mmCIF file of C-alpha atoms and ligand atoms in Angstrom:
data_model
loop_
_atom_site.group_PDB
_atom_site.id
_atom_site.type_symbol
_atom_site.label_atom_id
_atom_site.label_comp_id
_atom_site.label_asym_id
_atom_site.label_seq_id
_atom_site.Cartn_x
_atom_site.Cartn_y
_atom_site.Cartn_z
ATOM 1 C CA UNK A 107 1.260 -18.319 -20.204
ATOM 2 C CA UNK A 108 3.255 -15.259 -21.253
ATOM 3 C CA UNK A 109 5.519 -13.880 -18.537
ATOM 4 C CA UNK A 110 3.994 -10.949 -16.736
ATOM 5 C CA UNK A 111 5.451 -7.509 -16.851
ATOM 6 C CA UNK A 112 7.544 -6.645 -13.775
ATOM 7 C CA UNK A 113 6.142 -3.448 -12.271
ATOM 8 C CA UNK A 114 8.513 -3.129 -9.347
ATOM 9 C CA UNK A 115 12.018 -4.513 -9.004
ATOM 10 C CA UNK A 116 13.894 -4.056 -5.751
ATOM 11 C CA UNK A 117 17.422 -4.818 -6.900
ATOM 12 C CA UNK A 118 20.031 -5.904 -4.379
ATOM 13 C CA UNK A 119 19.067 -3.362 -1.741
ATOM 14 C CA UNK A 120 20.988 -2.937 1.514
ATOM 15 C CA UNK A 121 20.092 -0.521 4.284
ATOM 16 C CA UNK A 122 21.854 -0.013 7.624
ATOM 17 C CA UNK A 123 20.761 2.123 10.560
ATOM 18 C CA UNK A 124 23.824 3.013 12.626
ATOM 19 C CA UNK A 125 25.329 -0.423 12.267
ATOM 20 C CA UNK A 126 22.035 -2.288 12.425
ATOM 21 C CA UNK A 127 21.402 -4.182 9.219
ATOM 22 C CA UNK A 128 17.761 -3.376 8.511
ATOM 23 C CA UNK A 129 17.840 -4.750 4.946
ATOM 24 C CA UNK A 130 20.421 -7.071 3.372
ATOM 25 C CA UNK A 131 20.543 -8.463 -0.167
ATOM 26 C CA UNK A 132 16.915 -7.660 -0.865
ATOM 27 C CA UNK A 133 15.951 -8.623 -4.370
ATOM 28 C CA UNK A 134 12.328 -9.010 -5.306
ATOM 29 C CA UNK A 135 10.065 -8.512 -8.263
ATOM 30 C CA UNK A 136 6.408 -7.599 -8.244
ATOM 31 C CA UNK A 137 4.516 -8.664 -11.340
ATOM 32 C CA UNK A 138 1.737 -6.671 -12.928
ATOM 33 C CA UNK A 139 -1.761 -7.467 -11.714
ATOM 34 C CA UNK A 140 -0.607 -9.498 -8.739
ATOM 35 C CA UNK A 141 -1.015 -9.043 -5.017
ATOM 36 C CA UNK A 142 2.407 -9.519 -3.469
ATOM 37 C CA UNK A 143 2.485 -9.937 0.304
ATOM 38 C CA UNK A 144 5.499 -9.133 2.452
ATOM 39 C CA UNK A 145 5.365 -10.828 5.812
ATOM 40 C CA UNK A 146 7.750 -11.343 8.702
ATOM 41 C CA UNK A 147 8.071 -10.787 12.432
ATOM 42 C CA UNK A 148 8.311 -7.350 14.022
ATOM 43 C CA UNK A 149 11.568 -5.630 13.180
ATOM 44 C CA UNK A 150 12.077 -7.776 10.060
ATOM 45 C CA UNK A 151 12.461 -4.700 7.852
ATOM 46 C CA UNK A 152 9.067 -4.599 6.149
ATOM 47 C CA UNK A 153 8.334 -0.909 6.737
ATOM 48 C CA UNK A 154 11.926 0.007 5.884
ATOM 49 C CA UNK A 155 11.510 -1.803 2.576
ATOM 50 C CA UNK A 156 8.298 0.055 1.834
ATOM 51 C CA UNK A 157 9.933 3.371 2.716
ATOM 52 C CA UNK A 158 12.784 2.605 0.320
ATOM 53 C CA UNK A 159 10.221 1.888 -2.416
ATOM 54 C CA UNK A 160 8.424 5.222 -1.973
ATOM 55 C CA UNK A 161 11.589 7.304 -1.683
ATOM 56 C CA UNK A 162 11.268 8.163 2.009
ATOM 57 C CA UNK A 163 14.498 6.313 2.705
ATOM 58 C CA UNK A 164 17.539 5.985 0.452
ATOM 59 C CA UNK A 165 19.116 2.519 0.257
ATOM 60 C CA UNK A 166 22.857 2.324 1.035
ATOM 61 C CA UNK A 167 23.385 0.224 -2.072
ATOM 62 C CA UNK A 168 21.107 -1.215 -4.723
ATOM 63 C CA UNK A 169 18.196 0.352 -6.543
ATOM 64 C CA UNK A 170 14.462 0.318 -6.951
ATOM 65 C CA UNK A 171 13.132 0.106 -10.495
ATOM 66 C CA UNK A 172 9.513 1.013 -11.181
ATOM 67 C CA UNK A 173 8.095 0.294 -14.598
ATOM 68 C CA UNK A 174 11.600 0.033 -16.072
ATOM 69 C CA UNK A 175 12.801 3.323 -14.581
ATOM 70 C CA UNK A 176 15.232 3.653 -11.679
ATOM 71 C CA UNK A 177 13.362 5.614 -9.012
ATOM 72 C CA UNK A 178 16.079 5.531 -6.349
ATOM 73 C CA UNK A 179 17.138 9.117 -5.708
ATOM 74 C CA UNK A 180 13.823 10.605 -6.754
ATOM 75 C CA UNK A 181 11.728 12.571 -4.278
ATOM 76 C CA UNK A 182 8.706 10.853 -2.698
ATOM 77 C CA UNK A 183 6.302 13.195 -4.510
ATOM 78 C CA UNK A 184 7.923 12.377 -7.860
ATOM 79 C CA UNK A 185 7.577 8.656 -7.211
ATOM 80 C CA UNK A 186 3.988 9.251 -6.165
ATOM 81 C CA UNK A 187 3.278 11.137 -9.375
ATOM 82 C CA UNK A 188 4.573 8.150 -11.332
ATOM 83 C CA UNK A 189 1.730 6.137 -9.812
ATOM 84 C CA UNK A 190 3.241 4.583 -6.682
ATOM 85 C CA UNK A 191 0.653 5.149 -3.965
ATOM 86 C CA UNK A 192 1.052 4.131 -0.362
ATOM 87 C CA UNK A 193 -1.790 3.718 2.060
ATOM 88 C CA UNK A 194 -0.311 4.456 5.431
ATOM 89 C CA UNK A 195 -0.375 2.351 8.519
ATOM 90 C CA UNK A 196 -1.864 5.210 10.526
ATOM 91 C CA UNK A 197 -4.770 6.755 8.669
ATOM 92 C CA UNK A 198 -3.662 10.115 7.343
ATOM 93 C CA UNK A 199 -6.883 11.916 6.756
ATOM 94 C CA UNK A 200 -8.074 15.475 7.259
ATOM 95 C CA UNK A 201 -10.163 15.080 10.401
ATOM 96 C CA UNK A 202 -12.067 18.376 10.026
ATOM 97 C CA UNK A 203 -13.019 17.947 6.386
ATOM 98 C CA UNK A 204 -15.907 15.964 4.972
ATOM 99 C CA UNK A 205 -15.274 12.596 3.360
ATOM 100 C CA UNK A 206 -15.825 14.062 -0.069
ATOM 101 C CA UNK A 207 -13.358 16.880 0.572
ATOM 102 C CA UNK A 208 -10.823 14.385 1.890
ATOM 103 C CA UNK A 209 -10.886 12.481 -1.394
ATOM 104 C CA UNK A 210 -10.948 15.634 -3.526
ATOM 105 C CA UNK A 211 -7.634 16.872 -2.098
ATOM 106 C CA UNK A 212 -5.447 14.065 -3.493
ATOM 107 C CA UNK A 213 -7.470 14.047 -6.730
ATOM 108 C CA UNK A 214 -6.728 17.723 -7.136
ATOM 109 C CA UNK A 215 -3.046 17.446 -6.282
ATOM 110 C CA UNK A 216 -2.646 14.589 -8.782
ATOM 111 C CA UNK A 217 -4.273 16.613 -11.568
ATOM 112 C CA UNK A 218 -2.716 19.965 -10.878
ATOM 113 C CA UNK A 219 0.562 18.799 -9.422
ATOM 114 C CA UNK A 220 0.193 20.960 -6.342
ATOM 115 C CA UNK A 221 -0.937 20.357 -2.824
ATOM 116 C CA UNK A 222 -2.835 23.339 -1.471
ATOM 117 C CA UNK A 223 -5.280 22.957 1.353
ATOM 118 C CA UNK A 224 -6.518 26.498 0.841
ATOM 119 C CA UNK A 225 -7.609 25.326 -2.558
ATOM 120 C CA UNK A 226 -10.758 23.922 -0.953
ATOM 121 C CA UNK A 227 -12.761 26.873 -2.264
ATOM 122 C CA UNK A 228 -11.405 26.450 -5.751
ATOM 123 C CA UNK A 229 -12.135 22.748 -5.413
ATOM 124 C CA UNK A 230 -15.767 23.236 -4.522
ATOM 125 C CA UNK A 231 -16.399 24.463 -8.042
ATOM 126 C CA UNK A 232 -14.605 21.568 -9.701
ATOM 127 C CA UNK A 233 -17.367 19.163 -10.674
ATOM 128 C CA UNK A 234 -14.981 16.862 -12.518
ATOM 129 C CA UNK A 235 -12.897 16.304 -9.382
ATOM 130 C CA UNK A 236 -16.010 16.070 -7.239
ATOM 131 C CA UNK A 237 -17.379 13.312 -9.476
ATOM 132 C CA UNK A 238 -14.109 11.397 -9.402
ATOM 133 C CA UNK A 239 -13.947 11.649 -5.625
ATOM 134 C CA UNK A 240 -17.561 10.545 -5.274
ATOM 135 C CA UNK A 241 -16.923 7.570 -7.516
ATOM 136 C CA UNK A 242 -14.048 6.481 -5.259
ATOM 137 C CA UNK A 243 -16.178 6.905 -2.139
ATOM 138 C CA UNK A 244 -18.828 4.711 -3.783
ATOM 139 C CA UNK A 245 -16.138 2.190 -4.584
ATOM 140 C CA UNK A 246 -15.256 1.760 -0.905
ATOM 141 C CA UNK A 247 -18.878 1.905 0.268
ATOM 142 C CA UNK A 248 -18.830 5.364 1.857
ATOM 143 C CA UNK A 249 -20.832 7.437 -0.636
ATOM 144 C CA UNK A 250 -23.831 7.745 1.685
ATOM 145 C CA UNK A 251 -21.618 9.470 4.254
ATOM 146 C CA UNK A 252 -19.929 11.821 1.821
ATOM 147 C CA UNK A 253 -20.895 14.935 3.785
ATOM 148 C CA UNK A 254 -19.974 13.560 7.206
ATOM 149 C CA UNK A 255 -16.922 14.950 8.971
ATOM 150 C CA UNK A 256 -14.042 12.490 8.735
ATOM 151 C CA UNK A 257 -13.338 12.638 12.481
ATOM 152 C CA UNK A 258 -16.722 11.037 13.150
ATOM 153 C CA UNK A 259 -15.863 7.812 11.307
ATOM 154 C CA UNK A 260 -15.152 4.483 12.957
ATOM 155 C CA UNK A 261 -11.619 3.183 12.720
ATOM 156 C CA UNK A 262 -12.551 0.732 9.968
ATOM 157 C CA UNK A 263 -14.287 3.456 7.952
ATOM 158 C CA UNK A 264 -11.257 5.755 8.304
ATOM 159 C CA UNK A 265 -9.231 3.035 6.619
ATOM 160 C CA UNK A 266 -11.794 2.816 3.829
ATOM 161 C CA UNK A 267 -11.648 6.582 3.419
ATOM 162 C CA UNK A 268 -7.900 6.407 3.168
ATOM 163 C CA UNK A 269 -8.230 3.702 0.553
ATOM 164 C CA UNK A 270 -10.524 6.006 -1.446
ATOM 165 C CA UNK A 271 -7.882 8.743 -1.145
ATOM 166 C CA UNK A 272 -5.392 6.266 -2.596
ATOM 167 C CA UNK A 273 -7.704 5.110 -5.384
ATOM 168 C CA UNK A 274 -8.427 8.619 -6.603
ATOM 169 C CA UNK A 275 -4.716 8.932 -7.411
ATOM 170 C CA UNK A 276 -5.172 6.146 -9.977
ATOM 171 C CA UNK A 277 -2.343 4.006 -8.604
ATOM 172 C CA UNK A 278 -0.279 1.846 -10.928
ATOM 173 C CA UNK A 279 1.112 0.235 -7.801
ATOM 174 C CA UNK A 280 -0.701 0.351 -4.472
ATOM 175 C CA UNK A 281 1.378 -0.281 -1.338
ATOM 176 C CA UNK A 282 -0.560 -1.152 1.792
ATOM 177 C CA UNK A 283 1.101 -1.245 5.200
ATOM 178 C CA UNK A 284 -0.984 -3.461 7.479
ATOM 179 C CA UNK A 285 -4.357 -2.373 6.119
ATOM 180 C CA UNK A 286 -6.322 -4.422 8.658
ATOM 181 C CA UNK A 287 -4.254 -3.724 11.801
ATOM 182 C CA UNK A 288 -6.547 -3.091 14.758
ATOM 183 C CA UNK A 289 -9.696 -3.907 12.788
ATOM 184 C CA UNK A 290 -12.557 -6.072 13.966
ATOM 185 C CA UNK A 291 -13.057 -9.385 12.178
ATOM 186 C CA UNK A 292 -16.050 -7.885 10.391
ATOM 187 C CA UNK A 293 -14.070 -4.868 9.106
ATOM 188 C CA UNK A 294 -11.167 -7.137 8.195
ATOM 189 C CA UNK A 295 -13.441 -9.311 6.086
ATOM 190 C CA UNK A 296 -14.953 -6.349 4.284
ATOM 191 C CA UNK A 297 -11.436 -5.018 3.600
ATOM 192 C CA UNK A 298 -10.503 -8.402 2.135
ATOM 193 C CA UNK A 299 -13.569 -8.217 -0.125
ATOM 194 C CA UNK A 300 -12.645 -4.708 -1.237
ATOM 195 C CA UNK A 301 -9.059 -5.673 -2.011
ATOM 196 C CA UNK A 302 -10.330 -8.719 -3.926
ATOM 197 C CA UNK A 303 -12.460 -6.403 -6.029
ATOM 198 C CA UNK A 304 -9.402 -4.297 -6.901
ATOM 199 C CA UNK A 305 -7.529 -7.457 -7.718
ATOM 200 C CA UNK A 306 -10.216 -8.491 -10.201
ATOM 201 C CA UNK A 307 -9.650 -5.145 -11.904
ATOM 202 C CA UNK A 308 -5.995 -6.018 -12.356
ATOM 203 C CA UNK A 309 -4.552 -3.604 -9.804
ATOM 204 C CA UNK A 310 -0.987 -4.377 -8.721
ATOM 205 C CA UNK A 311 -0.564 -4.361 -4.963
ATOM 206 C CA UNK A 312 2.128 -4.884 -2.356
ATOM 207 C CA UNK A 313 0.677 -5.639 1.025
ATOM 208 C CA UNK A 314 2.410 -5.847 4.370
ATOM 209 C CA UNK A 315 0.222 -7.799 6.712
ATOM 210 C CA UNK A 316 0.405 -9.720 9.962
ATOM 211 C CA UNK A 317 -2.968 -11.408 9.736
ATOM 212 C CA UNK A 318 -2.392 -14.740 7.989
ATOM 213 C CA UNK A 319 -6.061 -14.989 7.084
ATOM 214 C CA UNK A 320 -5.697 -11.769 5.097
ATOM 215 C CA UNK A 321 -2.398 -12.840 3.545
ATOM 216 C CA UNK A 322 -3.667 -16.213 2.396
ATOM 217 C CA UNK A 323 -6.969 -14.755 1.175
ATOM 218 C CA UNK A 324 -5.283 -12.239 -1.103
ATOM 219 C CA UNK A 325 -1.674 -12.993 -1.965
ATOM 220 C CA UNK A 326 -0.529 -14.460 -5.273
ATOM 221 C CA UNK A 327 3.008 -14.400 -4.035
ATOM 222 C CA UNK A 328 4.593 -14.058 -0.618
ATOM 223 C CA UNK A 329 8.026 -12.793 0.361
ATOM 224 C CA UNK A 330 9.071 -13.590 3.924
ATOM 225 C CA UNK A 331 11.557 -11.306 5.675
ATOM 226 C CA UNK A 332 13.372 -12.042 8.907
ATOM 227 C CA UNK A 333 16.134 -9.882 10.352
ATOM 228 C CA UNK A 334 16.365 -7.878 7.156
ATOM 229 C CA UNK A 335 16.799 -10.849 4.837
ATOM 230 C CA UNK A 336 14.497 -12.719 2.500
ATOM 231 C CA UNK A 337 14.117 -16.196 3.952
ATOM 232 C CA UNK A 338 11.441 -17.385 1.527
ATOM 233 C CA UNK A 339 9.748 -16.169 -1.622
ATOM 234 C CA UNK A 340 7.106 -18.041 -3.545
ATOM 235 C CA UNK A 341 3.468 -19.004 -3.922
ATOM 236 C CA UNK A 342 1.322 -19.174 -0.777
ATOM 237 C CA UNK A 343 1.550 -22.982 -0.835
ATOM 238 C CA UNK A 344 5.328 -22.925 -1.171
ATOM 239 C CA UNK A 345 5.670 -20.496 1.698
ATOM 240 C CA UNK A 346 3.199 -22.367 3.907
ATOM 241 C CA UNK A 347 5.162 -25.582 3.509
ATOM 242 C CA UNK A 348 8.589 -24.005 3.985
ATOM 243 C CA UNK A 349 10.160 -25.309 7.227
ATOM 244 C CA UNK A 350 12.437 -22.250 7.631
ATOM 245 C CA UNK A 351 9.375 -19.998 7.530
ATOM 246 C CA UNK A 352 7.485 -22.128 9.998
ATOM 247 C CA UNK A 353 10.409 -21.967 12.381
ATOM 248 C CA UNK A 354 11.315 -18.300 11.984
ATOM 249 C CA UNK A 355 7.908 -16.790 11.646
ATOM 250 C CA UNK A 356 5.050 -19.090 12.325
ATOM 251 C CA UNK A 357 6.598 -20.634 15.412
ATOM 252 C CA UNK A 358 6.294 -24.104 13.937
ATOM 253 C CA UNK A 359 2.506 -23.828 13.714
ATOM 254 C CA UNK A 360 0.716 -24.330 10.453
ATOM 255 C CA UNK A 361 -0.994 -21.046 9.498
HETATM 256 P P1 ADP B 1190 9.044 -4.078 10.493
HETATM 257 O O1 ADP B 1190 8.251 -3.095 9.729
HETATM 258 O O2 ADP B 1190 9.227 -5.378 9.777
HETATM 259 O O3 ADP B 1190 8.514 -4.314 11.868
HETATM 260 P P2 ADP B 1190 11.130 -2.056 10.403
HETATM 261 O O4 ADP B 1190 11.422 -1.911 8.969
HETATM 262 O O5 ADP B 1190 10.249 -1.026 11.022
HETATM 263 O O6 ADP B 1190 10.533 -3.520 10.681
HETATM 264 O O7 ADP B 1190 12.482 -2.104 11.235
HETATM 265 C C1 ADP B 1190 13.590 -2.933 10.876
HETATM 266 C C2 ADP B 1190 14.718 -2.678 11.860
HETATM 267 O O8 ADP B 1190 15.265 -1.386 11.637
HETATM 268 C C3 ADP B 1190 14.281 -2.712 13.308
HETATM 269 O O9 ADP B 1190 15.314 -3.288 14.071
HETATM 270 C C4 ADP B 1190 14.093 -1.251 13.648
HETATM 271 O O10 ADP B 1190 14.296 -1.027 15.027
HETATM 272 C C5 ADP B 1190 15.158 -0.584 12.803
HETATM 273 N N1 ADP B 1190 14.787 0.768 12.356
HETATM 274 C C6 ADP B 1190 13.714 1.090 11.594
HETATM 275 N N2 ADP B 1190 13.692 2.403 11.319
HETATM 276 C C7 ADP B 1190 14.785 2.929 11.928
HETATM 277 C C8 ADP B 1190 15.339 4.241 12.008
HETATM 278 N N3 ADP B 1190 14.754 5.279 11.391
HETATM 279 N N4 ADP B 1190 16.464 4.411 12.730
HETATM 280 C C9 ADP B 1190 17.072 3.365 13.347
HETATM 281 N N5 ADP B 1190 16.612 2.100 13.290
HETATM 282 C C10 ADP B 1190 15.483 1.877 12.604
HETATM 283 MG MG1 MG B 1191 6.409 -2.089 10.183
#
């Protein structure tokens, strides 16, 4: 099989917070079309790593390369415009807007390069953006509720809405920070099914996740962080059988 294209390369990244080593010697590669999980106990550095990848935090040393281009030093919005889309841990939606309007906002800002909430009126006349947004709502199973106010959604549906807001940006790399945190088993399973659908389409994803059922249902490759270092990196089977991982993360129990 031909080697896959590397979409994201985190190259020798270090990050300290006032003497605390949050990330040390981090080197990892995400291949095109794969779902790459990053797991590890609380405080391992997972969110810090994601923030370095989207330009919210600058590494002390090292670099992040996206699609062959060094993105370290670029602004978050520039990295976003290159196709790196993060779905946040806390749903960041516009509570007072309808679902359709929620998805139209990021579609509009991607197209026109500007983020203007007062553009809602201008947006209402944009059938092209409306259609795109509707398509993404259909994709996550929320089209029937397109005119509902976002605040009225259940927690699981807010996550789906946020996913639609990510999809409409046509991500080349989708970063998900604990997409199923706080979800019921039912919502978790439907999120797994959704993410599997995106995987079949060839979407490249990095997923931070605590739920081992989710990780082992979706991941092609797993990187395990503990205390800011990579302690294992490999296929799900390799990681499952790794004694260091079992000790440091899984508490000796088989996942
Ligand atoms: P995880 O997402 O794996 O739980 P984090 O990346 O949030 O871990 O945190 C890694 C370490 O860095 C933790 O010890 C955390 O307390 C610390 N940390 C994270 N963000 C900051 C910050 N902005 N300032 C100081 N310390 C931080
Ligand atoms: Mg975190």
